[in-house]
Short mmCIF file of C-alpha atoms and ligand atoms in Angstrom, two decimals:
data_model
loop_
_atom_site.label_atom_id
_atom_site.label_comp_id
_atom_site.label_asym_id
_atom_site.label_seq_id
_atom_site.Cartn_x
_atom_site.Cartn_y
_atom_site.Cartn_z
CA MET A 1 0.00 0.00 0.00
CA SER A 2 1.37 3.44 -0.89
CA GLU A 3 1.44 6.34 1.54
CA GLN A 4 -1.78 6.92 3.44
CA ILE A 5 -3.30 10.29 4.26
CA VAL A 6 -4.71 10.09 7.78
CA PRO A 7 -6.71 12.39 10.11
CA PRO A 8 -6.57 15.26 10.93
CA ALA A 9 -5.26 16.05 7.42
CA MET A 10 -7.18 18.61 5.39
CA LEU A 11 -9.05 17.21 2.35
CA GLY A 12 -10.06 19.61 -0.42
CA ILE A 13 -12.97 19.33 -2.82
CA LEU A 14 -13.96 21.33 -5.87
CA GLY A 15 -17.70 21.82 -5.97
CA GLY A 16 -20.27 22.49 -3.28
CA GLY A 17 -23.31 20.38 -4.24
CA GLN A 18 -24.89 17.48 -2.40
CA LEU A 19 -22.20 15.03 -3.47
CA GLY A 20 -19.61 17.32 -1.93
CA ARG A 21 -21.74 17.67 1.20
CA TYR A 22 -21.76 13.91 1.77
CA PHE A 23 -18.02 13.69 1.07
CA VAL A 24 -17.41 16.40 3.66
CA MET A 25 -19.66 14.71 6.20
CA ALA A 26 -17.95 11.35 5.70
CA ALA A 27 -14.50 12.94 5.99
CA ARG A 28 -15.45 14.84 9.14
CA THR A 29 -16.88 11.71 10.72
CA MET A 30 -13.51 10.07 10.21
CA GLY A 31 -11.65 13.01 11.78
CA TYR A 32 -10.38 14.80 8.68
CA ARG A 33 -10.74 18.52 8.13
CA THR A 34 -12.27 19.73 4.89
CA THR A 35 -12.07 22.68 2.50
CA VAL A 36 -14.68 23.30 -0.20
CA LEU A 37 -14.01 25.55 -3.20
CA GLU A 38 -17.39 26.73 -4.45
CA PRO A 39 -18.55 30.14 -5.73
CA ASP A 40 -22.08 29.87 -4.26
CA PRO A 41 -21.86 31.24 -0.69
CA ASP A 42 -24.92 29.18 0.30
CA SER A 43 -23.99 25.74 -1.05
CA PRO A 44 -24.87 22.34 0.49
CA ALA A 45 -21.20 21.38 0.99
CA GLY A 46 -19.91 24.83 1.92
CA LYS A 47 -22.30 24.87 4.89
CA VAL A 48 -20.80 21.78 6.49
CA ALA A 49 -17.11 22.18 5.61
CA ASP A 50 -14.44 23.49 8.00
CA VAL A 51 -13.36 26.00 5.37
CA HIS A 52 -15.40 27.31 2.46
CA ILE A 53 -13.46 29.28 -0.14
CA VAL A 54 -16.06 31.34 -2.00
CA ALA A 55 -14.44 31.83 -5.40
CA PRO A 56 -14.75 30.62 -9.00
CA TYR A 57 -13.42 27.10 -9.61
CA ASP A 58 -10.60 28.45 -11.76
CA ASP A 59 -9.54 31.27 -9.42
CA PRO A 60 -5.71 30.95 -9.23
CA ALA A 61 -5.40 32.36 -5.71
CA ALA A 62 -8.12 30.03 -4.41
CA LEU A 63 -6.52 27.03 -6.10
CA ASP A 64 -3.18 27.95 -4.52
CA VAL A 65 -4.81 28.01 -1.08
CA LEU A 66 -6.09 24.48 -1.73
CA ALA A 67 -2.61 23.36 -2.77
CA GLU A 68 -1.02 24.94 0.32
CA THR A 69 -3.49 23.71 2.93
CA CYS A 70 -4.75 20.33 1.71
CA ALA A 71 -3.14 16.90 1.63
CA VAL A 72 -5.21 15.80 -1.39
CA VAL A 73 -7.90 17.36 -3.56
CA THR A 74 -10.86 15.70 -5.24
CA THR A 75 -13.98 16.86 -7.03
CA GLU A 76 -17.70 16.23 -6.91
CA PHE A 77 -18.75 17.22 -10.44
CA GLU A 78 -17.36 16.45 -13.87
CA ASN A 79 -17.40 20.01 -15.05
CA ALA A 80 -14.64 21.16 -12.72
CA PRO A 81 -12.19 22.81 -15.14
CA ALA A 82 -9.45 20.27 -15.82
CA SER A 83 -6.93 23.12 -16.15
CA ALA A 84 -7.77 24.29 -12.61
CA LEU A 85 -7.22 20.80 -11.25
CA ALA A 86 -3.97 20.58 -13.19
CA ARG A 87 -2.71 23.70 -11.41
CA VAL A 88 -3.32 22.04 -8.03
CA ALA A 89 -1.92 18.72 -9.25
CA GLU A 90 1.47 20.35 -9.82
CA ARG A 91 1.83 20.61 -6.04
CA ILE A 92 -0.32 17.97 -4.32
CA PRO A 93 -2.15 14.77 -5.35
CA VAL A 94 -5.44 15.38 -7.19
CA TYR A 95 -7.70 12.34 -7.53
CA PRO A 96 -9.17 11.58 -10.03
CA SER A 97 -6.39 12.97 -12.21
CA PRO A 98 -7.12 16.01 -14.37
CA ALA A 99 -6.54 13.79 -17.43
CA ALA A 100 -9.17 11.24 -16.34
CA ILE A 101 -11.64 14.04 -15.61
CA ALA A 102 -10.92 15.63 -19.00
CA THR A 103 -11.87 12.34 -20.70
CA CYS A 104 -15.09 12.01 -18.72
CA GLN A 105 -16.19 15.61 -19.19
CA ASP A 106 -16.22 15.48 -22.98
CA ARG A 107 -18.62 13.00 -24.58
CA ILE A 108 -16.49 12.83 -27.74
CA ALA A 109 -13.28 12.05 -25.83
CA GLU A 110 -15.15 9.63 -23.57
CA LYS A 111 -16.68 7.63 -26.43
CA ARG A 112 -13.38 7.58 -28.33
CA PHE A 113 -11.66 6.25 -25.22
CA LEU A 114 -14.29 3.53 -24.78
CA ASP A 115 -14.05 2.63 -28.49
CA GLU A 116 -10.26 2.40 -28.21
CA ILE A 117 -10.32 0.03 -25.25
CA GLY A 118 -12.93 -2.14 -26.94
CA VAL A 119 -15.94 -1.31 -24.77
CA SER A 120 -19.27 -1.21 -26.62
CA VAL A 121 -21.08 2.08 -26.82
CA GLY A 122 -24.26 2.68 -28.83
CA PRO A 123 -24.00 3.94 -32.42
CA TRP A 124 -22.77 7.55 -32.44
CA VAL A 125 -21.01 10.18 -34.53
CA SER A 126 -19.43 13.48 -33.55
CA ILE A 127 -20.96 16.66 -34.93
CA GLU A 128 -18.41 19.44 -35.17
CA THR A 129 -18.75 20.76 -38.73
CA ASP A 130 -21.39 21.15 -41.44
CA ASP A 131 -19.82 18.17 -43.21
CA ASP A 132 -20.48 16.05 -40.11
CA LEU A 133 -24.16 17.04 -40.33
CA ALA A 134 -24.40 15.82 -43.89
CA GLY A 135 -22.44 12.62 -43.24
CA ALA A 136 -24.52 11.62 -40.21
CA ALA A 137 -27.34 10.26 -42.37
CA ASP A 138 -25.08 7.45 -43.64
CA ARG A 139 -24.01 6.33 -40.19
CA ILE A 140 -26.94 6.83 -37.80
CA TYR A 141 -30.53 5.65 -37.85
CA PHE A 142 -33.14 8.14 -36.73
CA PRO A 143 -34.73 9.01 -34.34
CA ALA A 144 -31.58 10.15 -32.59
CA ILE A 145 -30.44 12.36 -29.71
CA LEU A 146 -28.02 15.25 -30.13
CA LYS A 147 -26.00 15.98 -26.98
CA THR A 148 -23.49 18.73 -26.33
CA ALA A 149 -20.06 17.19 -25.86
CA ARG A 150 -19.49 19.23 -22.72
CA LEU A 151 -21.37 20.62 -19.72
CA GLY A 152 -24.54 18.51 -19.99
CA TYR A 153 -26.15 16.94 -16.93
CA ASP A 154 -29.60 15.68 -15.89
CA GLY A 155 -30.69 15.60 -19.54
CA LYS A 156 -29.68 19.23 -20.11
CA GLY A 157 -27.89 20.07 -23.38
CA GLN A 158 -29.81 17.34 -25.27
CA VAL A 159 -32.26 17.60 -28.16
CA ARG A 160 -34.28 14.81 -29.75
CA VAL A 161 -33.86 14.63 -33.50
CA HIS A 162 -36.69 12.80 -35.26
CA ALA A 163 -35.23 12.75 -38.78
CA HIS A 164 -32.04 13.76 -40.56
CA SER A 165 -33.86 16.80 -41.95
CA ASP A 166 -34.21 18.12 -38.36
CA LEU A 167 -30.54 17.77 -37.51
CA ALA A 168 -29.24 21.16 -38.69
CA ALA A 169 -31.94 23.00 -36.73
CA ALA A 170 -31.23 20.90 -33.64
CA TRP A 171 -27.52 21.74 -33.82
CA GLU A 172 -28.46 25.41 -34.19
CA THR A 173 -30.55 25.15 -30.99
CA LEU A 174 -27.48 23.90 -29.13
CA GLY A 175 -25.40 26.81 -30.43
CA ARG A 176 -23.39 24.73 -32.96
CA VAL A 177 -20.99 23.62 -30.20
CA PRO A 178 -19.26 20.23 -30.57
CA CYS A 179 -21.84 17.49 -30.06
CA VAL A 180 -22.40 13.76 -30.27
CA LEU A 181 -25.33 12.36 -32.19
CA GLU A 182 -26.55 9.05 -30.78
CA GLU A 183 -29.17 6.68 -32.08
CA ARG A 184 -32.15 6.72 -29.78
CA LEU A 185 -32.06 3.22 -28.38
CA SER A 186 -35.01 1.24 -27.24
CA LEU A 187 -33.77 0.63 -23.70
CA SER A 188 -34.70 -2.62 -21.98
CA ARG A 189 -33.22 -1.16 -18.81
CA GLU A 190 -30.63 1.19 -17.41
CA LEU A 191 -27.96 0.02 -15.01
CA SER A 192 -25.09 1.62 -13.15
CA VAL A 193 -22.11 0.48 -11.16
CA VAL A 194 -20.31 2.64 -8.63
CA LEU A 195 -16.74 1.61 -7.97
CA ALA A 196 -13.63 2.81 -6.20
CA ARG A 197 -9.98 2.52 -7.13
CA THR A 198 -6.87 3.52 -5.17
CA ALA A 199 -3.61 4.92 -6.54
CA ASP A 200 -1.95 1.53 -6.07
CA GLY A 201 -4.64 -0.18 -8.12
CA ARG A 202 -6.95 -1.79 -5.57
CA THR A 203 -10.60 -1.74 -6.62
CA ALA A 204 -14.02 -2.39 -5.11
CA CYS A 205 -17.39 -2.42 -6.91
CA TYR A 206 -20.82 -1.87 -5.42
CA PRO A 207 -23.72 -4.09 -6.49
CA VAL A 208 -25.32 -3.24 -9.84
CA ALA A 209 -28.12 -0.68 -9.57
CA GLN A 210 -31.14 -0.52 -11.86
CA ASN A 211 -32.28 3.00 -12.69
CA GLN A 212 -35.37 4.68 -14.05
CA HIS A 213 -35.01 8.12 -15.60
CA ILE A 214 -37.83 10.56 -16.30
CA HIS A 215 -37.14 13.35 -18.80
CA GLY A 216 -33.44 12.55 -18.61
CA VAL A 217 -33.29 12.86 -14.81
CA LEU A 218 -32.80 9.92 -12.45
CA ASP A 219 -36.10 9.15 -10.71
CA THR A 220 -35.71 5.76 -9.02
CA THR A 221 -32.89 3.32 -8.28
CA HIS A 222 -33.32 -0.18 -6.94
CA VAL A 223 -30.63 -2.57 -5.83
CA PRO A 224 -29.70 -5.26 -6.52
CA ALA A 225 -30.67 -5.22 -10.16
CA SER A 226 -31.95 -8.66 -11.09
CA LEU A 227 -29.54 -9.89 -13.72
CA PRO A 228 -29.37 -13.27 -15.39
CA GLY A 229 -26.57 -15.73 -14.57
CA ASP A 230 -23.31 -14.10 -13.59
CA GLY A 231 -24.48 -10.65 -14.75
CA GLN A 232 -23.36 -8.94 -11.53
CA ALA A 233 -19.84 -10.30 -11.85
CA GLN A 234 -19.65 -9.47 -15.55
CA ALA A 235 -20.75 -5.89 -14.96
CA ALA A 236 -18.20 -5.50 -12.17
CA GLU A 237 -15.46 -6.87 -14.42
CA LEU A 238 -16.35 -4.50 -17.26
CA CYS A 239 -16.44 -1.44 -15.02
CA THR A 240 -13.21 -2.35 -13.24
CA TYR A 241 -11.53 -2.74 -16.63
CA ILE A 242 -12.68 0.76 -17.64
CA ALA A 243 -11.35 2.28 -14.40
CA GLU A 244 -8.02 0.52 -14.82
CA GLU A 245 -7.61 1.60 -18.44
CA LEU A 246 -8.45 5.17 -17.43
CA GLY A 247 -5.89 5.05 -14.60
CA TYR A 248 -8.74 6.20 -12.44
CA VAL A 249 -8.33 6.99 -8.72
CA GLY A 250 -11.34 7.81 -6.56
CA VAL A 251 -15.01 6.85 -6.88
CA MET A 252 -16.58 6.65 -10.30
CA ALA A 253 -19.85 5.50 -11.80
CA VAL A 254 -20.46 3.73 -15.08
CA GLU A 255 -23.92 4.20 -16.60
CA MET A 256 -25.05 1.40 -18.90
CA PHE A 257 -27.89 0.80 -21.34
CA VAL A 258 -29.27 -2.70 -21.82
CA VAL A 259 -30.78 -3.15 -25.27
CA GLY A 260 -32.08 -6.67 -25.76
CA ARG A 261 -29.08 -8.85 -24.93
CA ASN A 262 -26.51 -6.12 -25.54
CA VAL A 263 -24.93 -3.89 -22.92
CA PHE A 264 -23.67 -0.49 -24.02
CA VAL A 265 -21.82 1.94 -21.80
CA ASN A 266 -23.70 5.24 -21.83
CA GLU A 267 -21.36 7.49 -19.88
CA LEU A 268 -18.81 7.68 -17.08
CA ALA A 269 -19.19 9.92 -14.04
CA PRO A 270 -15.85 10.78 -12.41
CA ARG A 271 -17.35 11.12 -8.93
CA PRO A 272 -19.88 9.47 -6.62
CA HIS A 273 -23.26 9.15 -8.30
CA ASN A 274 -26.92 9.79 -7.56
CA SER A 275 -27.61 6.10 -8.24
CA GLY A 276 -25.15 5.26 -5.43
CA HIS A 277 -26.99 7.19 -2.73
CA TYR A 278 -28.54 3.97 -1.52
CA THR A 279 -25.09 3.03 -0.15
CA LEU A 280 -25.59 5.61 2.64
CA ASP A 281 -28.35 3.52 4.19
CA ALA A 282 -27.84 0.04 2.80
CA CYS A 283 -24.12 -0.77 2.50
CA ALA A 284 -21.35 -1.46 4.94
CA THR A 285 -19.46 1.54 3.52
CA SER A 286 -21.13 4.50 1.79
CA GLN A 287 -19.84 5.66 -1.58
CA PHE A 288 -18.68 8.87 0.14
CA GLU A 289 -16.68 7.17 2.88
CA GLN A 290 -15.28 5.05 0.05
CA GLN A 291 -14.28 8.23 -1.82
CA VAL A 292 -12.39 9.39 1.28
CA ARG A 293 -10.73 5.99 1.58
CA ALA A 294 -9.80 5.85 -2.11
CA VAL A 295 -8.31 9.34 -2.41
CA CYS A 296 -6.47 8.96 0.91
CA GLY A 297 -5.01 5.58 -0.11
CA LEU A 298 -6.66 3.73 2.80
CA GLY A 299 -8.00 0.21 2.67
CA LEU A 300 -11.28 0.19 0.70
CA GLY A 301 -14.38 -0.60 2.74
CA SER A 302 -16.79 -3.47 2.18
CA THR A 303 -19.29 -2.74 -0.59
CA LYS A 304 -21.72 -5.43 0.58
CA LEU A 305 -25.42 -4.71 0.90
CA SER A 306 -26.51 -4.89 4.53
CA VAL A 307 -30.14 -5.52 3.53
CA ALA A 308 -31.83 -7.81 1.00
CA GLY A 309 -32.99 -4.98 -1.22
CA VAL A 310 -33.11 -1.18 -1.26
CA ALA A 311 -34.67 1.55 -3.34
CA MET A 312 -34.03 5.26 -3.65
CA VAL A 313 -36.33 7.91 -5.11
CA ASN A 314 -35.23 11.45 -5.83
CA LEU A 315 -37.08 14.42 -4.36
CA LEU A 316 -37.13 17.17 -6.97
CA GLY A 317 -38.13 20.78 -6.37
CA ASP A 318 -41.50 20.14 -8.06
CA LEU A 319 -42.68 18.52 -4.80
CA TRP A 320 -42.51 21.94 -3.11
CA GLU A 321 -44.89 23.61 -5.57
CA GLY A 322 -47.91 23.47 -3.23
CA GLY A 323 -45.85 24.26 -0.11
CA GLU A 324 -43.54 22.24 2.16
CA PRO A 325 -43.91 18.48 1.55
CA HIS A 326 -45.66 16.49 4.28
CA TRP A 327 -42.54 15.05 5.95
CA PRO A 328 -44.35 12.84 8.50
CA ALA A 329 -45.25 10.62 5.51
CA VAL A 330 -41.63 9.51 5.39
CA LEU A 331 -40.46 10.25 8.94
CA GLY A 332 -43.14 7.96 10.37
CA GLU A 333 -41.97 4.95 8.35
CA GLN A 334 -39.76 2.43 10.10
CA HIS A 335 -37.75 1.42 7.03
CA ALA A 336 -37.62 4.77 5.21
CA HIS A 337 -34.78 7.27 5.43
CA LEU A 338 -35.08 10.95 4.54
CA HIS A 339 -32.19 12.92 3.08
CA LEU A 340 -32.43 16.66 2.37
CA TYR A 341 -29.50 18.61 1.00
CA GLY A 342 -30.08 21.96 2.72
CA LYS A 343 -30.93 23.91 -0.44
CA ALA A 344 -32.90 27.06 0.37
CA GLU A 345 -34.69 27.44 -2.95
CA ALA A 346 -36.83 24.64 -4.43
CA ARG A 347 -36.95 25.07 -8.21
CA PRO A 348 -38.75 22.56 -10.45
CA GLY A 349 -36.32 19.85 -11.54
CA ARG A 350 -33.76 20.75 -8.85
CA LYS A 351 -32.50 17.83 -6.77
CA MET A 352 -33.52 18.78 -3.21
CA GLY A 353 -33.08 15.41 -1.54
CA HIS A 354 -33.92 11.73 -1.79
CA LEU A 355 -35.45 8.99 0.28
CA THR A 356 -34.55 5.35 0.59
CA VAL A 357 -36.54 2.33 1.67
CA THR A 358 -34.77 -0.74 2.99
CA THR A 359 -37.31 -3.48 3.48
CA GLY A 360 -37.94 -6.75 1.71
CA THR A 361 -36.97 -7.02 -1.92
CA ALA A 362 -35.59 -4.29 -4.16
CA MET A 363 -38.86 -4.15 -6.08
CA GLY A 364 -40.95 -4.07 -2.90
CA SER A 365 -38.80 -1.25 -1.54
CA SER A 366 -39.18 0.61 -4.81
CA ALA A 367 -42.97 0.40 -4.73
CA LEU A 368 -43.07 1.59 -1.11
CA ALA A 369 -40.61 4.43 -1.78
CA LYS A 370 -42.80 5.71 -4.62
CA ARG A 371 -45.94 5.46 -2.46
CA ILE A 372 -44.28 7.42 0.32
CA ARG A 373 -43.10 10.08 -2.11
CA LYS A 374 -46.63 10.45 -3.41
CA ARG A 375 -47.94 10.96 0.11
CA LEU A 376 -45.51 13.86 0.59
CA THR A 377 -47.87 15.93 -1.53
CA THR A 378 -51.23 14.17 -1.26
CA ASP A 379 -51.24 14.10 2.57
CA ARG A 380 -50.39 17.79 2.78
CA GLY A 381 -53.06 19.53 4.87
P1 ADP B 401 -26.77 13.11 -18.52
O1 ADP B 401 -25.35 13.53 -18.54
O2 ADP B 401 -27.71 14.25 -18.55
O3 ADP B 401 -27.05 12.09 -17.45
P2 ADP B 401 -27.24 10.92 -20.39
O4 ADP B 401 -26.55 10.75 -21.68
O5 ADP B 401 -26.94 9.94 -19.33
O6 ADP B 401 -26.97 12.42 -19.93
O7 ADP B 401 -28.80 10.93 -20.68
C1 ADP B 401 -29.78 11.00 -19.65
C2 ADP B 401 -30.84 9.92 -19.87
O8 ADP B 401 -31.48 10.10 -21.15
C3 ADP B 401 -30.30 8.51 -19.90
O9 ADP B 401 -30.12 8.00 -18.61
C4 ADP B 401 -31.41 7.80 -20.69
O10 ADP B 401 -32.55 7.59 -19.88
C5 ADP B 401 -31.78 8.84 -21.74
N1 ADP B 401 -30.92 8.63 -22.94
C6 ADP B 401 -29.73 9.22 -23.19
N2 ADP B 401 -29.18 8.80 -24.34
C7 ADP B 401 -30.05 7.90 -24.86
C8 ADP B 401 -30.05 7.11 -26.07
N3 ADP B 401 -29.06 7.16 -26.96
N4 ADP B 401 -31.12 6.30 -26.27
C9 ADP B 401 -32.14 6.25 -25.39
N5 ADP B 401 -32.19 6.96 -24.25
C10 ADP B 401 -31.16 7.80 -23.97
MG1 MG B 402 -26.35 10.14 -17.36
#
């Protein structure tokens, strides 16, 4: 095992969202100190960190403070500027590496990387010039989806393209920035695997999660996904291979599409993942404690489920439209767990929190979690 970073070292993180908040809470529980770099003065992670540097992610002075005060720096979102991370990486370890993040934050680079290492992705072409627009008709069946290569999340930066004749207008809508055009696949299901890897190459995978998205945003996750034969082991092997080829260090998630009997990798998230939130309530080690362990070079924790099945449903800002949700609907349930991220303003589509249910099977938990979520609005007085 290479050198370990131990408490009370200072751990730095770029980004102040809910993923950063859970990282900070896990680190603090273990006795580390934490610094968050995040421009929003009222961010979920900034509120719970020891030090919150309120500055843009690429602010040189702020990055130098991170480099001077932290033992290691990580990130909680893929759009952290790779050049900013590279500045810090000149002086202290940054995990995942700026190069790995750069691959994951550009859909063109990401798909090329997966192609090169022989991992199946769905049919796609890059759209960067007018010639690419014309050529797409020969290589892609429509309907298709046009996605900006960079800065998309939760279905943002994506346009459905029904026929080739709609493609030019769709690209115009996205500002003619570099894009990928993907065939719209008829998904049998969506899966994800969260895994961790240390600098000296040790890895640990969580059980495969099955995910339902609505309008491009994760709605429900249940675990374990029911897979035929040795599907769990095969998925773990595939995702570990990707992390190794990427030289990845930290926690990452691999999103997959199942189409009939084929598995395609959809995208890589260089950070803990919404579909891994169930680990907070249903695994021996949460994905956030695992992130601390991985970037600090500690032994990785057990990824075993501590229950038979678990489900997570997201709580989006829409639930607040008629006033505060009726929290007793979840707080009165023995096997339900409420998580709120401390965001002051509830906008439609904004991830405000989630709830998990840990009873019986994954499917049973999923049904109960959805029923409880419904009661948050229907039982409101
Ligand atoms: P994001 O970065 O916003 O998560 P994704 O590429 O993962 O972007 O797309 C979000 C969701 O949209 C996916 O989880 C899936 O439900 C749907 N989707 C994306 N690409 C395709 C596709 N090629 N075919 C069918 N559905 C897709
Ligand atoms: Mg996605």
